[in-house]
Amino acid sequence: MRETIVGERDSRLFQPDVLLPSQYFATLRRKQIQEPEKRLVVAILEDAVDCYRKHLFAREHKARQLFEDAESWIVAEDREWPFSFENICELLDLNPEYLRRGLLTWKEQQLAERSRGKIVHLQSYATSESDRARVA
């Protein structure tokens, strides 16, 4: 009988801890968020936004990959992973949809400006009468 009780106690001791995202964030949502955790999630969000904005027009593979990773993290509507965009925004009392929409709008504006900037009008400027006659 004693072996059974000790055996049960030992088996519970070595079982993995299961922590749901809601449980994890509940500990962080106290009135005063612990400073190290808050700094961590702010740093994650800042890094993603920086990579998204900085590498939008990147040509190098590594920089392009940083942009694509940031974009996929931002557009994912995932709440399962504790450090998802949705969970981090909510932890910081930010509306994830509002921030996502703002970033996507910024991207569209940048792409539109860049495409407008690539239109090149070539005109020939003739300097003399004979040059103008040849151009016409």
JSON list of C-alpha atoms in Angstrom, two decimals:
[
{"chain": "A", "resi": 1, "resn": "MET", "atom": "CA", "xyz": [0.00, 0.00, 0.00]},
{"chain": "A", "resi": 2, "resn": "ARG", "atom": "CA", "xyz": [2.77, 2.41, 0.91]},
{"chain": "A", "resi": 3, "resn": "GLU", "atom": "CA", "xyz": [4.58, 1.71, -2.37]},
{"chain": "A", "resi": 4, "resn": "THR", "atom": "CA", "xyz": [1.45, 2.65, -4.30]},
{"chain": "A", "resi": 5, "resn": "ILE", "atom": "CA", "xyz": [1.12, 6.02, -2.58]},
{"chain": "A", "resi": 6, "resn": "VAL", "atom": "CA", "xyz": [4.81, 6.82, -3.04]},
{"chain": "A", "resi": 7, "resn": "GLY", "atom": "CA", "xyz": [4.66, 5.64, -6.64]},
{"chain": "A", "resi": 8, "resn": "GLU", "atom": "CA", "xyz": [1.67, 7.86, -7.39]},
{"chain": "A", "resi": 9, "resn": "ARG", "atom": "CA", "xyz": [3.33, 10.84, -5.74]},
{"chain": "A", "resi": 10, "resn": "ASP", "atom": "CA", "xyz": [6.53, 10.31, -7.73]},
{"chain": "A", "resi": 11, "resn": "SER", "atom": "CA", "xyz": [4.70, 9.91, -11.02]},
{"chain": "A", "resi": 12, "resn": "ARG", "atom": "CA", "xyz": [2.84, 13.20, -10.48]},
{"chain": "A", "resi": 13, "resn": "LEU", "atom": "CA", "xyz": [6.09, 14.92, -9.64]},
{"chain": "A", "resi": 14, "resn": "PHE", "atom": "CA", "xyz": [7.62, 14.10, -13.01]},
{"chain": "A", "resi": 15, "resn": "GLN", "atom": "CA", "xyz": [4.64, 14.88, -15.23]},
{"chain": "A", "resi": 16, "resn": "PRO", "atom": "CA", "xyz": [5.04, 17.87, -17.56]},
{"chain": "A", "resi": 17, "resn": "ASP", "atom": "CA", "xyz": [3.38, 21.10, -16.54]},
{"chain": "A", "resi": 18, "resn": "VAL", "atom": "CA", "xyz": [0.58, 22.06, -18.88]},
{"chain": "A", "resi": 19, "resn": "LEU", "atom": "CA", "xyz": [-0.02, 25.77, -19.15]},
{"chain": "A", "resi": 20, "resn": "LEU", "atom": "CA", "xyz": [-2.67, 27.23, -21.42]},
{"chain": "A", "resi": 21, "resn": "PRO", "atom": "CA", "xyz": [-2.02, 30.62, -23.05]},
{"chain": "A", "resi": 22, "resn": "SER", "atom": "CA", "xyz": [-4.92, 32.06, -21.05]},
{"chain": "A", "resi": 23, "resn": "GLN", "atom": "CA", "xyz": [-3.31, 30.86, -17.82]},
{"chain": "A", "resi": 24, "resn": "TYR", "atom": "CA", "xyz": [0.05, 32.26, -18.83]},
{"chain": "A", "resi": 25, "resn": "PHE", "atom": "CA", "xyz": [-1.38, 35.67, -19.67]},
{"chain": "A", "resi": 26, "resn": "ALA", "atom": "CA", "xyz": [-3.61, 35.71, -16.59]},
{"chain": "A", "resi": 27, "resn": "THR", "atom": "CA", "xyz": [-0.49, 35.81, -14.46]},
{"chain": "A", "resi": 28, "resn": "LEU", "atom": "CA", "xyz": [0.78, 38.74, -16.50]},
{"chain": "A", "resi": 29, "resn": "ARG", "atom": "CA", "xyz": [-2.47, 40.68, -16.47]},
{"chain": "A", "resi": 30, "resn": "ARG", "atom": "CA", "xyz": [-2.24, 41.68, -12.87]},
{"chain": "A", "resi": 31, "resn": "LYS", "atom": "CA", "xyz": [-2.80, 45.35, -12.16]},
{"chain": "A", "resi": 32, "resn": "GLN", "atom": "CA", "xyz": [0.91, 45.94, -12.46]},
{"chain": "A", "resi": 33, "resn": "ILE", "atom": "CA", "xyz": [2.50, 43.84, -15.15]},
{"chain": "A", "resi": 34, "resn": "GLN", "atom": "CA", "xyz": [5.89, 42.70, -14.02]},
{"chain": "A", "resi": 35, "resn": "GLU", "atom": "CA", "xyz": [8.44, 44.89, -15.74]},
{"chain": "A", "resi": 36, "resn": "PRO", "atom": "CA", "xyz": [10.68, 42.17, -17.29]},
{"chain": "A", "resi": 37, "resn": "GLU", "atom": "CA", "xyz": [7.74, 40.40, -18.95]},
{"chain": "A", "resi": 38, "resn": "LYS", "atom": "CA", "xyz": [6.34, 43.67, -20.26]},
{"chain": "A", "resi": 39, "resn": "ARG", "atom": "CA", "xyz": [9.70, 44.69, -21.68]},
{"chain": "A", "resi": 40, "resn": "LEU", "atom": "CA", "xyz": [9.98, 41.30, -23.38]},
{"chain": "A", "resi": 41, "resn": "VAL", "atom": "CA", "xyz": [6.64, 41.49, -25.17]},
{"chain": "A", "resi": 42, "resn": "VAL", "atom": "CA", "xyz": [7.19, 45.14, -26.13]},
{"chain": "A", "resi": 43, "resn": "ALA", "atom": "CA", "xyz": [10.57, 44.16, -27.60]},
{"chain": "A", "resi": 44, "resn": "ILE", "atom": "CA", "xyz": [8.99, 41.32, -29.59]},
{"chain": "A", "resi": 45, "resn": "LEU", "atom": "CA", "xyz": [6.33, 43.62, -31.03]},
{"chain": "A", "resi": 46, "resn": "GLU", "atom": "CA", "xyz": [8.81, 46.42, -31.78]},
{"chain": "A", "resi": 47, "resn": "ASP", "atom": "CA", "xyz": [11.18, 44.03, -33.53]},
{"chain": "A", "resi": 48, "resn": "ALA", "atom": "CA", "xyz": [8.43, 42.62, -35.72]},
{"chain": "A", "resi": 49, "resn": "VAL", "atom": "CA", "xyz": [7.15, 46.07, -36.70]},
{"chain": "A", "resi": 50, "resn": "ASP", "atom": "CA", "xyz": [10.72, 47.27, -37.38]},
{"chain": "A", "resi": 51, "resn": "CYS", "atom": "CA", "xyz": [11.44, 44.25, -39.61]},
{"chain": "A", "resi": 52, "resn": "TYR", "atom": "CA", "xyz": [8.13, 44.73, -41.39]},
{"chain": "A", "resi": 53, "resn": "ARG", "atom": "CA", "xyz": [8.74, 48.40, -42.14]},
{"chain": "A", "resi": 54, "resn": "LYS", "atom": "CA", "xyz": [12.49, 48.26, -42.71]},
{"chain": "A", "resi": 55, "resn": "HIS", "atom": "CA", "xyz": [12.59, 45.30, -45.09]},
{"chain": "A", "resi": 56, "resn": "LEU", "atom": "CA", "xyz": [9.47, 45.86, -47.20]},
{"chain": "A", "resi": 57, "resn": "PHE", "atom": "CA", "xyz": [11.52, 46.48, -50.34]},
{"chain": "A", "resi": 58, "resn": "ALA", "atom": "CA", "xyz": [14.47, 44.29, -49.40]},
{"chain": "A", "resi": 59, "resn": "ARG", "atom": "CA", "xyz": [16.24, 42.41, -52.17]},
{"chain": "A", "resi": 60, "resn": "GLU", "atom": "CA", "xyz": [18.66, 40.35, -50.09]},
{"chain": "A", "resi": 61, "resn": "HIS", "atom": "CA", "xyz": [17.35, 36.92, -49.14]},
{"chain": "A", "resi": 62, "resn": "LYS", "atom": "CA", "xyz": [17.96, 37.34, -45.40]},
{"chain": "A", "resi": 63, "resn": "ALA", "atom": "CA", "xyz": [16.29, 40.75, -45.19]},
{"chain": "A", "resi": 64, "resn": "ARG", "atom": "CA", "xyz": [13.41, 39.57, -47.37]},
{"chain": "A", "resi": 65, "resn": "GLN", "atom": "CA", "xyz": [12.95, 36.57, -45.07]},
{"chain": "A", "resi": 66, "resn": "LEU", "atom": "CA", "xyz": [12.80, 38.90, -42.04]},
{"chain": "A", "resi": 67, "resn": "PHE", "atom": "CA", "xyz": [10.01, 40.85, -43.73]},
{"chain": "A", "resi": 68, "resn": "GLU", "atom": "CA", "xyz": [8.08, 37.71, -44.67]},
{"chain": "A", "resi": 69, "resn": "ASP", "atom": "CA", "xyz": [8.41, 36.26, -41.16]},
{"chain": "A", "resi": 70, "resn": "ALA", "atom": "CA", "xyz": [7.22, 39.50, -39.59]},
{"chain": "A", "resi": 71, "resn": "GLU", "atom": "CA", "xyz": [4.31, 39.78, -42.02]},
{"chain": "A", "resi": 72, "resn": "SER", "atom": "CA", "xyz": [3.15, 36.20, -41.48]},
{"chain": "A", "resi": 73, "resn": "TRP", "atom": "CA", "xyz": [3.34, 36.71, -37.69]},
{"chain": "A", "resi": 74, "resn": "ILE", "atom": "CA", "xyz": [1.35, 39.95, -37.92]},
{"chain": "A", "resi": 75, "resn": "VAL", "atom": "CA", "xyz": [-1.42, 38.61, -40.19]},
{"chain": "A", "resi": 76, "resn": "ALA", "atom": "CA", "xyz": [-1.84, 35.30, -38.33]},
{"chain": "A", "resi": 77, "resn": "GLU", "atom": "CA", "xyz": [-4.97, 35.28, -36.19]},
{"chain": "A", "resi": 78, "resn": "ASP", "atom": "CA", "xyz": [-3.48, 32.74, -33.81]},
{"chain": "A", "resi": 79, "resn": "ARG", "atom": "CA", "xyz": [-4.32, 32.71, -30.11]},
{"chain": "A", "resi": 80, "resn": "GLU", "atom": "CA", "xyz": [-2.85, 29.29, -29.31]},
{"chain": "A", "resi": 81, "resn": "TRP", "atom": "CA", "xyz": [0.78, 30.36, -29.12]},
{"chain": "A", "resi": 82, "resn": "PRO", "atom": "CA", "xyz": [1.56, 32.54, -26.07]},
{"chain": "A", "resi": 83, "resn": "PHE", "atom": "CA", "xyz": [3.74, 34.92, -28.09]},
{"chain": "A", "resi": 84, "resn": "SER", "atom": "CA", "xyz": [1.41, 35.32, -31.06]},
{"chain": "A", "resi": 85, "resn": "PHE", "atom": "CA", "xyz": [0.68, 38.80, -32.38]},
{"chain": "A", "resi": 86, "resn": "GLU", "atom": "CA", "xyz": [-2.88, 38.61, -31.05]},
{"chain": "A", "resi": 87, "resn": "ASN", "atom": "CA", "xyz": [-1.83, 37.65, -27.52]},
{"chain": "A", "resi": 88, "resn": "ILE", "atom": "CA", "xyz": [1.00, 40.17, -27.30]},
{"chain": "A", "resi": 89, "resn": "CYS", "atom": "CA", "xyz": [-1.25, 43.01, -28.47]},
{"chain": "A", "resi": 90, "resn": "GLU", "atom": "CA", "xyz": [-3.93, 42.11, -25.97]},
{"chain": "A", "resi": 91, "resn": "LEU", "atom": "CA", "xyz": [-1.39, 41.81, -23.17]},
{"chain": "A", "resi": 92, "resn": "LEU", "atom": "CA", "xyz": [-0.28, 45.37, -23.97]},
{"chain": "A", "resi": 93, "resn": "ASP", "atom": "CA", "xyz": [-3.91, 46.56, -24.19]},
{"chain": "A", "resi": 94, "resn": "LEU", "atom": "CA", "xyz": [-3.63, 47.15, -27.93]},
{"chain": "A", "resi": 95, "resn": "ASN", "atom": "CA", "xyz": [-6.31, 46.18, -30.40]},
{"chain": "A", "resi": 96, "resn": "PRO", "atom": "CA", "xyz": [-4.57, 43.61, -32.64]},
{"chain": "A", "resi": 97, "resn": "GLU", "atom": "CA", "xyz": [-6.97, 44.13, -35.55]},
{"chain": "A", "resi": 98, "resn": "TYR", "atom": "CA", "xyz": [-6.50, 47.90, -35.47]},
{"chain": "A", "resi": 99, "resn": "LEU", "atom": "CA", "xyz": [-2.71, 47.61, -35.41]},
{"chain": "A", "resi": 100, "resn": "ARG", "atom": "CA", "xyz": [-2.75, 44.93, -38.13]},
{"chain": "A", "resi": 101, "resn": "ARG", "atom": "CA", "xyz": [-5.00, 47.05, -40.34]},
{"chain": "A", "resi": 102, "resn": "GLY", "atom": "CA", "xyz": [-2.73, 50.07, -39.82]},
{"chain": "A", "resi": 103, "resn": "LEU", "atom": "CA", "xyz": [0.38, 48.12, -40.81]},
{"chain": "A", "resi": 104, "resn": "LEU", "atom": "CA", "xyz": [-1.28, 46.64, -43.90]},
{"chain": "A", "resi": 105, "resn": "THR", "atom": "CA", "xyz": [-2.54, 50.09, -44.94]},
{"chain": "A", "resi": 106, "resn": "TRP", "atom": "CA", "xyz": [0.97, 51.48, -44.51]},
{"chain": "A", "resi": 107, "resn": "LYS", "atom": "CA", "xyz": [2.32, 48.67, -46.72]},
{"chain": "A", "resi": 108, "resn": "GLU", "atom": "CA", "xyz": [-0.26, 49.37, -49.44]},
{"chain": "A", "resi": 109, "resn": "GLN", "atom": "CA", "xyz": [0.63, 53.08, -49.38]},
{"chain": "A", "resi": 110, "resn": "GLN", "atom": "CA", "xyz": [4.34, 52.33, -49.64]},
{"chain": "A", "resi": 111, "resn": "LEU", "atom": "CA", "xyz": [3.79, 49.98, -52.56]},
{"chain": "A", "resi": 112, "resn": "ALA", "atom": "CA", "xyz": [1.56, 52.53, -54.32]},
{"chain": "A", "resi": 113, "resn": "GLU", "atom": "CA", "xyz": [4.10, 55.32, -53.82]},
{"chain": "A", "resi": 114, "resn": "ARG", "atom": "CA", "xyz": [6.89, 53.13, -55.10]},
{"chain": "A", "resi": 115, "resn": "SER", "atom": "CA", "xyz": [4.94, 52.11, -58.20]},
{"chain": "A", "resi": 116, "resn": "ARG", "atom": "CA", "xyz": [4.09, 55.76, -58.92]},
{"chain": "A", "resi": 117, "resn": "GLY", "atom": "CA", "xyz": [7.74, 56.66, -58.50]},
{"chain": "A", "resi": 118, "resn": "LYS", "atom": "CA", "xyz": [8.81, 54.12, -61.11]},
{"chain": "A", "resi": 119, "resn": "ILE", "atom": "CA", "xyz": [6.89, 55.76, -63.95]},
{"chain": "A", "resi": 120, "resn": "VAL", "atom": "CA", "xyz": [9.47, 57.37, -66.16]},
{"chain": "A", "resi": 121, "resn": "HIS", "atom": "CA", "xyz": [8.57, 59.82, -68.87]},
{"chain": "A", "resi": 122, "resn": "LEU", "atom": "CA", "xyz": [11.29, 60.15, -71.44]},
{"chain": "A", "resi": 123, "resn": "GLN", "atom": "CA", "xyz": [11.41, 63.30, -73.46]},
{"chain": "A", "resi": 124, "resn": "SER", "atom": "CA", "xyz": [13.94, 64.28, -76.00]},
{"chain": "A", "resi": 125, "resn": "TYR", "atom": "CA", "xyz": [15.30, 67.75, -75.59]},
{"chain": "A", "resi": 126, "resn": "ALA", "atom": "CA", "xyz": [16.75, 69.05, -78.83]},
{"chain": "A", "resi": 127, "resn": "THR", "atom": "CA", "xyz": [19.15, 71.92, -78.44]},
{"chain": "A", "resi": 128, "resn": "SER", "atom": "CA", "xyz": [19.31, 73.27, -81.95]},
{"chain": "A", "resi": 129, "resn": "GLU", "atom": "CA", "xyz": [16.91, 73.72, -84.87]},
{"chain": "A", "resi": 130, "resn": "SER", "atom": "CA", "xyz": [18.45, 70.84, -86.79]},
{"chain": "A", "resi": 131, "resn": "ASP", "atom": "CA", "xyz": [18.20, 68.53, -83.73]},
{"chain": "A", "resi": 132, "resn": "ARG", "atom": "CA", "xyz": [14.53, 69.47, -83.26]},
{"chain": "A", "resi": 133, "resn": "ALA", "atom": "CA", "xyz": [13.83, 68.73, -86.89]},
{"chain": "A", "resi": 134, "resn": "ARG", "atom": "CA", "xyz": [15.38, 65.25, -86.59]},
{"chain": "A", "resi": 135, "resn": "VAL", "atom": "CA", "xyz": [13.36, 64.45, -83.46]},
{"chain": "A", "resi": 136, "resn": "ALA", "atom": "CA", "xyz": [10.07, 65.55, -84.99]}
]
